[in-house]
N, CA, C and O atoms as a GROMACS GRO file, in nm:
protein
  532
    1UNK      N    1  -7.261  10.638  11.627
    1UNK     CA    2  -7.204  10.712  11.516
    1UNK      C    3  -7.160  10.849  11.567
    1UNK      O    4  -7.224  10.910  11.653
    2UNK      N    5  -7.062  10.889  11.518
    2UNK     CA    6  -7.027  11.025  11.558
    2UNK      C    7  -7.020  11.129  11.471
    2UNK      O    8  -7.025  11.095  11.353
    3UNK      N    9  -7.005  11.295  11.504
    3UNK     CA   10  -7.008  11.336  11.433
    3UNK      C   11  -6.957  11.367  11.318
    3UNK      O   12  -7.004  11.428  11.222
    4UNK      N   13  -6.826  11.306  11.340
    4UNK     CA   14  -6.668  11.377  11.237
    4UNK      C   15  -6.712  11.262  11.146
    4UNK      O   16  -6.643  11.274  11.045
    5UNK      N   17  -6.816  11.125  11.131
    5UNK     CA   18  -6.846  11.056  11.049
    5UNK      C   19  -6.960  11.058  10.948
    5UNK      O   20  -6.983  10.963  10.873
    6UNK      N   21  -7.045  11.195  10.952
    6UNK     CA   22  -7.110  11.217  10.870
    6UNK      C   23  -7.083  11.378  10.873
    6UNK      O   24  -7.019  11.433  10.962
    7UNK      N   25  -7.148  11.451  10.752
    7UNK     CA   26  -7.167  11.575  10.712
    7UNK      C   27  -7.319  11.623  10.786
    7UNK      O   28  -7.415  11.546  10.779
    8UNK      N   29  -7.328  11.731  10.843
    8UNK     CA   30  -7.430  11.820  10.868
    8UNK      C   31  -7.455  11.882  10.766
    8UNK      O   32  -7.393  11.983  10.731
    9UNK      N   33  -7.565  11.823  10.695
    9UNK     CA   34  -7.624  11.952  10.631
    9UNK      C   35  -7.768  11.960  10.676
    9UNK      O   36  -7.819  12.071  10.684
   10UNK      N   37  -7.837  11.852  10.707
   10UNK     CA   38  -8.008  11.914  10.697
   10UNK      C   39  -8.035  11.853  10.889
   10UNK      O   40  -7.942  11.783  10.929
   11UNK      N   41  -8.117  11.870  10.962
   11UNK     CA   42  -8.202  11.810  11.097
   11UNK      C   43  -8.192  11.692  11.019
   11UNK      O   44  -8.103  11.728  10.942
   12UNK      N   45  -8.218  11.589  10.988
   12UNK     CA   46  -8.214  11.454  10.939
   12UNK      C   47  -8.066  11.472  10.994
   12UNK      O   48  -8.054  11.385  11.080
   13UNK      N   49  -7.997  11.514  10.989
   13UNK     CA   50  -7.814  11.464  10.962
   13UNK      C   51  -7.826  11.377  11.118
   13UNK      O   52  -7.796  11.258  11.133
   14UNK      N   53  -7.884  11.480  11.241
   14UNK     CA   54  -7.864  11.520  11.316
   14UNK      C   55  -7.921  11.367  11.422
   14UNK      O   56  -7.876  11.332  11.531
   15UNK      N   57  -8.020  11.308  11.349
   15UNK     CA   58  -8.072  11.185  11.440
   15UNK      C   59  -7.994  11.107  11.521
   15UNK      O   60  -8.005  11.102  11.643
   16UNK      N   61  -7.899  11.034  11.441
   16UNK     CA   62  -7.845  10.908  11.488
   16UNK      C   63  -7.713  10.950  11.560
   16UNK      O   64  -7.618  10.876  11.588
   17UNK      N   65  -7.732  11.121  11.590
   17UNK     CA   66  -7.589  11.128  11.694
   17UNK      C   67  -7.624  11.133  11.848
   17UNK      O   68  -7.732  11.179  11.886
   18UNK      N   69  -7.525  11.081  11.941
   18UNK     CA   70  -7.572  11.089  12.075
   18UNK      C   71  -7.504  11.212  12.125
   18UNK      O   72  -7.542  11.223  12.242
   19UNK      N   73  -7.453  11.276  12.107
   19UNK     CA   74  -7.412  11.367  12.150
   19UNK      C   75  -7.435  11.505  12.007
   19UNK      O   76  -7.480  11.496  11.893
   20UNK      N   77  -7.385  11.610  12.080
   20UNK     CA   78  -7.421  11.769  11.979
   20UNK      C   79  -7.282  11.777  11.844
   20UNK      O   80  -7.173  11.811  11.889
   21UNK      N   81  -7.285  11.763  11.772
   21UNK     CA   82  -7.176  11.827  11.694
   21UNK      C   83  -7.122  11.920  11.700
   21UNK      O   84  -7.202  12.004  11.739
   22UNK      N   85  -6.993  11.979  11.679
   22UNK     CA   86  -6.958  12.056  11.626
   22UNK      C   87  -7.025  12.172  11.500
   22UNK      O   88  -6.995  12.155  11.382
   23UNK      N   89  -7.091  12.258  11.532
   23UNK     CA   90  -7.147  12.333  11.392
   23UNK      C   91  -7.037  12.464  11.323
   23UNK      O   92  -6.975  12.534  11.403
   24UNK      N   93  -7.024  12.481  11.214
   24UNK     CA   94  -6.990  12.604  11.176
   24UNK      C   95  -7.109  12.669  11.176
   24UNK      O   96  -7.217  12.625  11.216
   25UNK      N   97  -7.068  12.845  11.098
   25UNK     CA   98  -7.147  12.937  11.127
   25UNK      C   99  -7.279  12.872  11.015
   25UNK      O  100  -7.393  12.856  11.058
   26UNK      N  101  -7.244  12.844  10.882
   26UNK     CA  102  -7.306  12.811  10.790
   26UNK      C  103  -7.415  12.679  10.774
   26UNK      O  104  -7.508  12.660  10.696
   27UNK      N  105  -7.352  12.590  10.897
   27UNK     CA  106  -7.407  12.474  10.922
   27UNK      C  107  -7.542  12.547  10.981
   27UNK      O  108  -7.652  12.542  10.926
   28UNK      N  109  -7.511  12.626  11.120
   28UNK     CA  110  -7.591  12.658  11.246
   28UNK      C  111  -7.705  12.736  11.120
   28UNK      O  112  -7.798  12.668  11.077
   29UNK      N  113  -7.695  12.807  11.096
   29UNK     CA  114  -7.762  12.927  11.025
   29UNK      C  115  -7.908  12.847  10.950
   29UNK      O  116  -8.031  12.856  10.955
   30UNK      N  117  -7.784  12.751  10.868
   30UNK     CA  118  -7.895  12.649  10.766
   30UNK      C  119  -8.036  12.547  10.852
   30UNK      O  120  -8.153  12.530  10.817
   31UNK      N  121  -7.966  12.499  10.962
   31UNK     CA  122  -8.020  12.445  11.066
   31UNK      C  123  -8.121  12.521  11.112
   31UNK      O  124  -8.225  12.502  11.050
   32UNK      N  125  -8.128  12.602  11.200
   32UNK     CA  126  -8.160  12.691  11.255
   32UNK      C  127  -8.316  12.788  11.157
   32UNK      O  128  -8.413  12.853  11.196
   33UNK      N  129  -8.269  12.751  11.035
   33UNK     CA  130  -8.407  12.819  10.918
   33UNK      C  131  -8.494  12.674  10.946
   33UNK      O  132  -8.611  12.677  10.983
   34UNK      N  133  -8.427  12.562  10.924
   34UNK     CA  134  -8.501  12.464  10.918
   34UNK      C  135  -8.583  12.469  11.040
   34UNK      O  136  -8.705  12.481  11.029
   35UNK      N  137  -8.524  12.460  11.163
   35UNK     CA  138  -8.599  12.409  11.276
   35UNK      C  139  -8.706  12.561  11.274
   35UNK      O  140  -8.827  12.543  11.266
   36UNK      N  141  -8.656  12.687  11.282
   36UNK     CA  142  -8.776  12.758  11.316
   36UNK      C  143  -8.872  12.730  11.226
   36UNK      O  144  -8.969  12.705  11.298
   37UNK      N  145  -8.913  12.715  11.093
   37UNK     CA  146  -9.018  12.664  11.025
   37UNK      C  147  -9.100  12.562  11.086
   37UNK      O  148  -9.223  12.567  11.085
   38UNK      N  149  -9.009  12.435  11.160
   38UNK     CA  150  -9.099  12.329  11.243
   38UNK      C  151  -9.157  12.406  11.332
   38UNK      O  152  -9.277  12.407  11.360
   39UNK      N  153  -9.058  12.481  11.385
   39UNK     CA  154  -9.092  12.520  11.505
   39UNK      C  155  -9.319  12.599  11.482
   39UNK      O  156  -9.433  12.564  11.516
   40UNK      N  157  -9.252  12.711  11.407
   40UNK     CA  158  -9.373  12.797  11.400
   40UNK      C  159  -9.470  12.697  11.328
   40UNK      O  160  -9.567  12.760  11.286
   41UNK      N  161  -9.479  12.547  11.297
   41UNK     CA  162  -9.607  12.506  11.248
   41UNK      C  163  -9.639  12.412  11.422
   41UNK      O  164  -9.756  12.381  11.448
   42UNK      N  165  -9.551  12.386  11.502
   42UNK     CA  166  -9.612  12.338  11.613
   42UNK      C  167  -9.719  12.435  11.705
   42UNK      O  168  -9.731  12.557  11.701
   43UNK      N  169  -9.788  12.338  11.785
   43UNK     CA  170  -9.826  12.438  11.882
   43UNK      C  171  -9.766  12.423  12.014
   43UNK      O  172  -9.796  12.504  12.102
   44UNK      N  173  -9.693  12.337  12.034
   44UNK     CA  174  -9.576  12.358  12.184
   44UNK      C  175  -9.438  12.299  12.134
   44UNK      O  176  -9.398  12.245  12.031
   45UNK      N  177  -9.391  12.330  12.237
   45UNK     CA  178  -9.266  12.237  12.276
   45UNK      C  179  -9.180  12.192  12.356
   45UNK      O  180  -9.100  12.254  12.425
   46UNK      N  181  -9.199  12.079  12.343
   46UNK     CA  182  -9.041  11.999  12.448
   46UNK      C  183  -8.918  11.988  12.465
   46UNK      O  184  -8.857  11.918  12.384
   47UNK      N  185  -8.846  12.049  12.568
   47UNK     CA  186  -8.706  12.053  12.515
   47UNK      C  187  -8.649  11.962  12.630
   47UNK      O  188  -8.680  11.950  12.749
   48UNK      N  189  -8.553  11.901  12.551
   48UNK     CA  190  -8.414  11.794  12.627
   48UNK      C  191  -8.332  11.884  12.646
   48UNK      O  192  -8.336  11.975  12.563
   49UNK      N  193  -8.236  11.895  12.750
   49UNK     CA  194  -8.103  11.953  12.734
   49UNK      C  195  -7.989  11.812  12.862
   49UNK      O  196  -7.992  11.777  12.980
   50UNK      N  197  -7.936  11.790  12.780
   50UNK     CA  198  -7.815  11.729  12.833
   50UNK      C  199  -7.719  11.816  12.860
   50UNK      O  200  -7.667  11.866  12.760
   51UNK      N  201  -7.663  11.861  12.997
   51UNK     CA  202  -7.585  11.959  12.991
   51UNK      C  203  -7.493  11.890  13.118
   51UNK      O  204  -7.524  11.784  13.172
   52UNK      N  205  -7.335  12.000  13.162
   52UNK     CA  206  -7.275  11.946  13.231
   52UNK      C  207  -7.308  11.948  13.393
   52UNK      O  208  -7.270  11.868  13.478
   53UNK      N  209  -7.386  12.057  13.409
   53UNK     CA  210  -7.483  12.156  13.515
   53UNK      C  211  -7.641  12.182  13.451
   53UNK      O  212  -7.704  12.164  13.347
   54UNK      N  213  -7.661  12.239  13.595
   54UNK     CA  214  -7.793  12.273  13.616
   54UNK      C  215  -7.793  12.435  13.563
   54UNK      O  216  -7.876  12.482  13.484
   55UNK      N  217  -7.706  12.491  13.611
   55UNK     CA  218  -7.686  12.654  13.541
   55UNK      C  219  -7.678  12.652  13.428
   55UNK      O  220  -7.788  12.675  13.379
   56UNK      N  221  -7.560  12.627  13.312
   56UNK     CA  222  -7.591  12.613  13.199
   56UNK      C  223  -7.714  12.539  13.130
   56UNK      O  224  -7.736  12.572  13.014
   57UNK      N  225  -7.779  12.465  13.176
   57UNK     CA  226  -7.908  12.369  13.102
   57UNK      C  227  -7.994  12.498  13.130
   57UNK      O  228  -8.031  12.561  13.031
   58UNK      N  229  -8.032  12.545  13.262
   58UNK     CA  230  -8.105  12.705  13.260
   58UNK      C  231  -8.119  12.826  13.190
   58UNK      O  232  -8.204  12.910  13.160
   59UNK      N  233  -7.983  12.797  13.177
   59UNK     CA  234  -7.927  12.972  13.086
   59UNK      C  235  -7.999  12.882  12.977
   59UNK      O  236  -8.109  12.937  12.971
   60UNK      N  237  -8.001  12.796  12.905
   60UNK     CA  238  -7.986  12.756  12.742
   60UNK      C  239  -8.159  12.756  12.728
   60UNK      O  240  -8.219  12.784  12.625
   61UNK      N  241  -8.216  12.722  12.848
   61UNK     CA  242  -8.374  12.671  12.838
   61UNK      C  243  -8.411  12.885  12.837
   61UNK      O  244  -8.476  12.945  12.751
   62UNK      N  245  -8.361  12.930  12.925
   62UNK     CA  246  -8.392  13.108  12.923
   62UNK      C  247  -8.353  13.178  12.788
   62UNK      O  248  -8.389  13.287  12.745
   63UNK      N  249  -8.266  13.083  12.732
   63UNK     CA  250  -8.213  13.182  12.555
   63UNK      C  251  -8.330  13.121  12.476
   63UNK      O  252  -8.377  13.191  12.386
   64UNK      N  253  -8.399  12.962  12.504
   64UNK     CA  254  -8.482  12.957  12.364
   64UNK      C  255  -8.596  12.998  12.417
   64UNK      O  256  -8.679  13.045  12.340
   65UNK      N  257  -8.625  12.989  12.553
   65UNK     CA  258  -8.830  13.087  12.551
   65UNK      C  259  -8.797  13.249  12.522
   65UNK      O  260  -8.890  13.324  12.494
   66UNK      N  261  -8.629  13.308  12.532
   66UNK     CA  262  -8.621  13.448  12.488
   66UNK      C  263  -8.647  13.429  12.285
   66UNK      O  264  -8.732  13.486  12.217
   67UNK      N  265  -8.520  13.312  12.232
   67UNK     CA  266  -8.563  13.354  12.114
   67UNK      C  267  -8.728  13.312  12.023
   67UNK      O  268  -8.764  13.362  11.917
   68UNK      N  269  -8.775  13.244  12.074
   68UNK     CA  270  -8.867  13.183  11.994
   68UNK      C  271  -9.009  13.252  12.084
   68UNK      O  272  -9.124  13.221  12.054
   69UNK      N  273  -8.983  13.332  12.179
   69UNK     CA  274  -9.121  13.432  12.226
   69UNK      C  275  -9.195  13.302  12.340
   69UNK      O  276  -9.317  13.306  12.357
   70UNK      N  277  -9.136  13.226  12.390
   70UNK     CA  278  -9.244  13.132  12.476
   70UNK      C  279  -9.261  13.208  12.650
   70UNK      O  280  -9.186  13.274  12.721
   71UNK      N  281  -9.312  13.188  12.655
   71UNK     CA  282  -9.345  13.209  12.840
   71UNK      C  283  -9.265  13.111  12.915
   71UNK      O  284  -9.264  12.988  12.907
   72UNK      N  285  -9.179  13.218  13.015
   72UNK     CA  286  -9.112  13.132  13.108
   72UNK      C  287  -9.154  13.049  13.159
   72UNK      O  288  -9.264  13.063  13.211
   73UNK      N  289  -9.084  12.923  13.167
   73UNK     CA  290  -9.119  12.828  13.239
   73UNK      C  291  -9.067  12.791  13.363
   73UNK      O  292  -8.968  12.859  13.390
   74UNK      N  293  -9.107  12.678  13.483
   74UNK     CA  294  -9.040  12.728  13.600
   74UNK      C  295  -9.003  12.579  13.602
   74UNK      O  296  -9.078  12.495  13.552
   75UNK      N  297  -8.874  12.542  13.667
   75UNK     CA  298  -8.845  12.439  13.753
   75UNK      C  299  -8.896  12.388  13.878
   75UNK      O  300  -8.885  12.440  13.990
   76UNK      N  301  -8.972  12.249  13.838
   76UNK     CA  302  -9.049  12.226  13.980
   76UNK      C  303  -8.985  12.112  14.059
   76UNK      O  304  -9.007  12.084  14.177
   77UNK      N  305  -8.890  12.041  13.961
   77UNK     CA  306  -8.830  11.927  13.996
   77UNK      C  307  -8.636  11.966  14.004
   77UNK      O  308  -8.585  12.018  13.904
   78UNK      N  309  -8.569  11.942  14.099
   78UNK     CA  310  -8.419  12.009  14.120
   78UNK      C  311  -8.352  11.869  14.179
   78UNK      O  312  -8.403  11.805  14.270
   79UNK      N  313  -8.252  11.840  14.123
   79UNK     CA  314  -8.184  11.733  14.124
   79UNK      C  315  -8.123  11.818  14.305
   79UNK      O  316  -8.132  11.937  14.336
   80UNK      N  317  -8.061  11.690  14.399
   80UNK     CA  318  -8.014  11.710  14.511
   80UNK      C  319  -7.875  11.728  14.531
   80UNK      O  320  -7.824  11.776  14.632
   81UNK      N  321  -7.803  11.678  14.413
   81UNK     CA  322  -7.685  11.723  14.411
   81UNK      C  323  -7.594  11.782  14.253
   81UNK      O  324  -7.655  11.792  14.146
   82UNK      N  325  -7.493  11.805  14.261
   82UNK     CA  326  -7.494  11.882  14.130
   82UNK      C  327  -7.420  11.759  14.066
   82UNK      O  328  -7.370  11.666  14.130
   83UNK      N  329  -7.421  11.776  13.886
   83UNK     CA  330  -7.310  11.695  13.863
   83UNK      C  331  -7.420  11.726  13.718
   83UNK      O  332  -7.517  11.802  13.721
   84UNK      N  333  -7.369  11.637  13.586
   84UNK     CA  334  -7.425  11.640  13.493
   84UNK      C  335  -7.568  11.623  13.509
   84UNK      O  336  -7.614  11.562  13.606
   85UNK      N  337  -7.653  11.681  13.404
   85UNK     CA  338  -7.805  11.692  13.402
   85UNK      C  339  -7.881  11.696  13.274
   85UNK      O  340  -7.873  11.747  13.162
   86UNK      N  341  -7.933  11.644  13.320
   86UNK     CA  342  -8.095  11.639  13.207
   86UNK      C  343  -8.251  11.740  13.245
   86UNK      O  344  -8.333  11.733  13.337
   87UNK      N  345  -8.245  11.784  13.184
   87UNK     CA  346  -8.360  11.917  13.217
   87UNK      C  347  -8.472  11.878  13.090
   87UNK      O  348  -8.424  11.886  12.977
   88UNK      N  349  -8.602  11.840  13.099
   88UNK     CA  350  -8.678  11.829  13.035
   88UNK      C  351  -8.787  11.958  13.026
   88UNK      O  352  -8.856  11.984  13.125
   89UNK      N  353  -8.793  12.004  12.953
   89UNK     CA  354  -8.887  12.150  12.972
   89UNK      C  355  -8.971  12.119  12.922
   89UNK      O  356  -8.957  12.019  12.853
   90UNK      N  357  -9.096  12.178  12.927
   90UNK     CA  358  -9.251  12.102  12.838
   90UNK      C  359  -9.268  12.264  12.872
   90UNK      O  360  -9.258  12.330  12.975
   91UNK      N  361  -9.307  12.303  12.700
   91UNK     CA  362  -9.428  12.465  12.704
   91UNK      C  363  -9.565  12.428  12.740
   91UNK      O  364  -9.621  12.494  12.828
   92UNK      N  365  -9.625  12.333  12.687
   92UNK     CA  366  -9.767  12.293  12.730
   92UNK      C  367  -9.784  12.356  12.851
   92UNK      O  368  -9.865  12.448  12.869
   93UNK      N  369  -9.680  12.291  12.967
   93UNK     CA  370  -9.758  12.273  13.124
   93UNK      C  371  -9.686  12.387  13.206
   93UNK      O  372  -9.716  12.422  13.320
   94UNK      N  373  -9.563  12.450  13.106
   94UNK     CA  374  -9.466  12.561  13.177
   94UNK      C  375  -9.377  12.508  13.320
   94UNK      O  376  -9.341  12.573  13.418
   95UNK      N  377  -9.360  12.365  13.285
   95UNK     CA  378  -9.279  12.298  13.395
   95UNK      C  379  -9.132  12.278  13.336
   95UNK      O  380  -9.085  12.323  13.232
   96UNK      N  381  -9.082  12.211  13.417
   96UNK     CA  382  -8.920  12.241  13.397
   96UNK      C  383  -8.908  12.099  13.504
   96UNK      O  384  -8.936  12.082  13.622
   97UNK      N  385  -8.868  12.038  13.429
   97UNK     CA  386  -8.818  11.900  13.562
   97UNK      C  387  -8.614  11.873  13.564
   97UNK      O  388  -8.585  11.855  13.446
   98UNK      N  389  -8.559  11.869  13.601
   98UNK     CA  390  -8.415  11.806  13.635
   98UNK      C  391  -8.378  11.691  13.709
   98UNK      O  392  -8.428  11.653  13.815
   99UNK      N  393  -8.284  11.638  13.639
   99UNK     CA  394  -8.218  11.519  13.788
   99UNK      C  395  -8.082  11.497  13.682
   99UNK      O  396  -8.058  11.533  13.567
  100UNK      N  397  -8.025  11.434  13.762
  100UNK     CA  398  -7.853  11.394  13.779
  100UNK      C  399  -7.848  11.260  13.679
  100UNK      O  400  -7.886  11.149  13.716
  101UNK      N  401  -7.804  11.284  13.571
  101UNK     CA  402  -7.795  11.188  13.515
  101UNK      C  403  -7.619  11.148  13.458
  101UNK      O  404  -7.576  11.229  13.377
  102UNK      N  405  -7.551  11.064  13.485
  102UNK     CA  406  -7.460  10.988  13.439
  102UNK      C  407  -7.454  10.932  13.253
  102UNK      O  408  -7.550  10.880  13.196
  103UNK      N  409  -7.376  10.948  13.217
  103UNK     CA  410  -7.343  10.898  13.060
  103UNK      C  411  -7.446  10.947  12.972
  103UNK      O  412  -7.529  10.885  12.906
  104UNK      N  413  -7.427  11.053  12.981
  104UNK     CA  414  -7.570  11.106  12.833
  104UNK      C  415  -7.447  11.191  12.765
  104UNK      O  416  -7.338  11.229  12.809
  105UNK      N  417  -7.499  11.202  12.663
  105UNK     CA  418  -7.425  11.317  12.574
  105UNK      C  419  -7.428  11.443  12.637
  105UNK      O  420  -7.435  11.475  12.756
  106UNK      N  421  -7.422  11.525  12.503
  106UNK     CA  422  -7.419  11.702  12.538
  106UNK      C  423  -7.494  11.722  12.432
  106UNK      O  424  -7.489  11.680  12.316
  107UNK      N  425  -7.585  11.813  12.504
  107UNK     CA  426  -7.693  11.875  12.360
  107UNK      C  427  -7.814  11.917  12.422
  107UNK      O  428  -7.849  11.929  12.540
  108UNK      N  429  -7.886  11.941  12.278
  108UNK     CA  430  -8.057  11.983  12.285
  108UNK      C  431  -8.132  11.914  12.220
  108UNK      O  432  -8.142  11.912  12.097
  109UNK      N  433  -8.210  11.835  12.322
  109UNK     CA  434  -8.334  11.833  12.196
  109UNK      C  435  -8.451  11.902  12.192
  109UNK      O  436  -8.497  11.953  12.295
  110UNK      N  437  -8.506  11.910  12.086
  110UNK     CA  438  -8.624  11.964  12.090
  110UNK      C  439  -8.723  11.893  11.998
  110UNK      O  440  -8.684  11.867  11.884
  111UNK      N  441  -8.885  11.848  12.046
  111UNK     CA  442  -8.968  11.794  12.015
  111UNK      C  443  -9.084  11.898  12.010
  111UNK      O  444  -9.132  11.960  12.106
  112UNK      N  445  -9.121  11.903  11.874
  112UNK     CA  446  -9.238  11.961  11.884
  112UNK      C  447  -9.361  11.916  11.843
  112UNK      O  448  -9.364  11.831  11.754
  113UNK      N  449  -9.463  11.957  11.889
  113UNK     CA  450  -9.598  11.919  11.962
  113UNK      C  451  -9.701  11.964  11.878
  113UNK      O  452  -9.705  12.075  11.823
  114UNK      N  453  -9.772  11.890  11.871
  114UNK     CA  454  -9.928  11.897  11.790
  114UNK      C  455 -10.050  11.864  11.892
  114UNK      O  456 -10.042  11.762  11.961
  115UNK      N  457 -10.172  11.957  11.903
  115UNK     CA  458 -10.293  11.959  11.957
  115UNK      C  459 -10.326  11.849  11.854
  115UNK      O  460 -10.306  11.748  11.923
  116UNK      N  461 -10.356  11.814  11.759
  116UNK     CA  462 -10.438  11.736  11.655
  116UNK      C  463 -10.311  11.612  11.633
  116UNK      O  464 -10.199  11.605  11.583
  117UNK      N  465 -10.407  11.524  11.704
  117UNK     CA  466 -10.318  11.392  11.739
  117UNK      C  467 -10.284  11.284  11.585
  117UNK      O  468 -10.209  11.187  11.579
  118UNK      N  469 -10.338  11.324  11.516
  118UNK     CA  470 -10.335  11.269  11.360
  118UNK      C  471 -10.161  11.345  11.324
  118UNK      O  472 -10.072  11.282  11.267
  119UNK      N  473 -10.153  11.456  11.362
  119UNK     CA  474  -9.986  11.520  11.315
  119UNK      C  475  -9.910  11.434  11.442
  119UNK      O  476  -9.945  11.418  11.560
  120UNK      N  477  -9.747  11.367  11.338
  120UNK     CA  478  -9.640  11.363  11.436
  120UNK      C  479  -9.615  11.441  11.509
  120UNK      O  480  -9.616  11.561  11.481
  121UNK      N  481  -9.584  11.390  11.632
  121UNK     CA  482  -9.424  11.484  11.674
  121UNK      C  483  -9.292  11.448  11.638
  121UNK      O  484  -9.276  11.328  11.618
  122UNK      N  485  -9.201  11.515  11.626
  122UNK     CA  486  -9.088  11.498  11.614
  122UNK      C  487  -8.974  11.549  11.685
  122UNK      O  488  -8.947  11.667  11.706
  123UNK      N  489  -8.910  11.448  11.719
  123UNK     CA  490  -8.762  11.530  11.821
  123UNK      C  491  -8.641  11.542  11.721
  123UNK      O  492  -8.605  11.455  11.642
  124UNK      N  493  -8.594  11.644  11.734
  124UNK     CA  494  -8.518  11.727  11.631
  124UNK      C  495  -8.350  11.721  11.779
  124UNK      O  496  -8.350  11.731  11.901
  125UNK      N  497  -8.242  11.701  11.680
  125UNK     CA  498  -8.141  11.728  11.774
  125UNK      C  499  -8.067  11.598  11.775
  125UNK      O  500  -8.106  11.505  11.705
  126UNK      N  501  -7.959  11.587  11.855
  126UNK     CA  502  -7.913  11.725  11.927
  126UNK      C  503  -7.802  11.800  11.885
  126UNK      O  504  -7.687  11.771  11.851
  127UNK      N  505  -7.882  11.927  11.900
  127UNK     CA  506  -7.802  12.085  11.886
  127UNK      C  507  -7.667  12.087  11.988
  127UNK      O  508  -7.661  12.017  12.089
  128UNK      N  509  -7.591  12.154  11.957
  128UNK     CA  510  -7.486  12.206  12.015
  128UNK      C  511  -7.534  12.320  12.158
  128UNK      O  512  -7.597  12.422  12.129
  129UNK      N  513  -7.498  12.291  12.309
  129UNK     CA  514  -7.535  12.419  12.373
  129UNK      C  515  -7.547  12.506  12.350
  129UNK      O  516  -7.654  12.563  12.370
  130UNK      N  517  -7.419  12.580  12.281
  130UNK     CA  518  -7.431  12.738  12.217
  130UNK      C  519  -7.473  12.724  12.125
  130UNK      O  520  -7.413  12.798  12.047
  131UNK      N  521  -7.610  12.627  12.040
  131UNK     CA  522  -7.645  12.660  11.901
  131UNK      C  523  -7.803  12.809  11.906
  131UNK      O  524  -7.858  12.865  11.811
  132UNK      N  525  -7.830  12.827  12.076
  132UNK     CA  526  -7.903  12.922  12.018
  132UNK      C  527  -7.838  13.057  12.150
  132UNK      O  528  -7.896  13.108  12.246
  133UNK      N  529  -7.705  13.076  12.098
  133UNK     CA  530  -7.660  13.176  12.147
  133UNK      C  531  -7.723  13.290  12.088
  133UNK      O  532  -7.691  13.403  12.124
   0.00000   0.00000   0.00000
């Protein structure tokens, strides 16, 4: 399914796309209240980034531990050659893994995490790269 085939309005919209939508300002904004609310009842989180590089998936993983206050995390795993990428970040362990992946979308996800194994997690996304400019 793509995006120009449904309306964004709530994280639900957002499941069944493989790739990031297009957001306006009004979309991002509305979004963006939603997820920080998940956000601040988790106690970690996991982030996906499908990106075209390893630099941009970096910059995007350095804008959300700037906006949401997390502790840098480091890359321990570095793909050997460049080309599209998947960067999995985990706050739990403050790791950062990469490798070269072929046919994925573009986006973010983000899954957040519960100590008390009775609460879901849920992966939220995917966001647009620049959705946390």
């Amino acid at each position: 399914m793509s995006s120009k085939d449904i309306e964004i309005c709530k994280l639900e919209d957002l499941d069944k796309l493989r790739s990031a939508p297009k957001l306006n300002k009004n979309q991002s904004e509305k979004l963006f209240h939603e997820l920080r609310s998940i956000i601040n009842e988790s106690d970690w989180l996991t982030i996906g980034i499908m990106s075209p590089s390893l630099e941009i998936g970096m910059n995007i993983i350095r804008r959300i531990e700037k906006k949401f206050e997390c502790n840098k995390m480091e890359c321990v795993t570095l793909p050997s050659s460049e080309g599209p990428i998947f960067l999995k970040a985990n706050q739990k362990t403050g790791e950062i893994h990469a490798r070269i992946e072929f046919g994925l979308g573009e986006g973010i996800l983000i899954s957040c995490q519960h100590y008390d194994n009775s609460l879901t997690s849920k992966t939220i996304g995917p966001f647009p790269l620049d959705f946390f400019d």
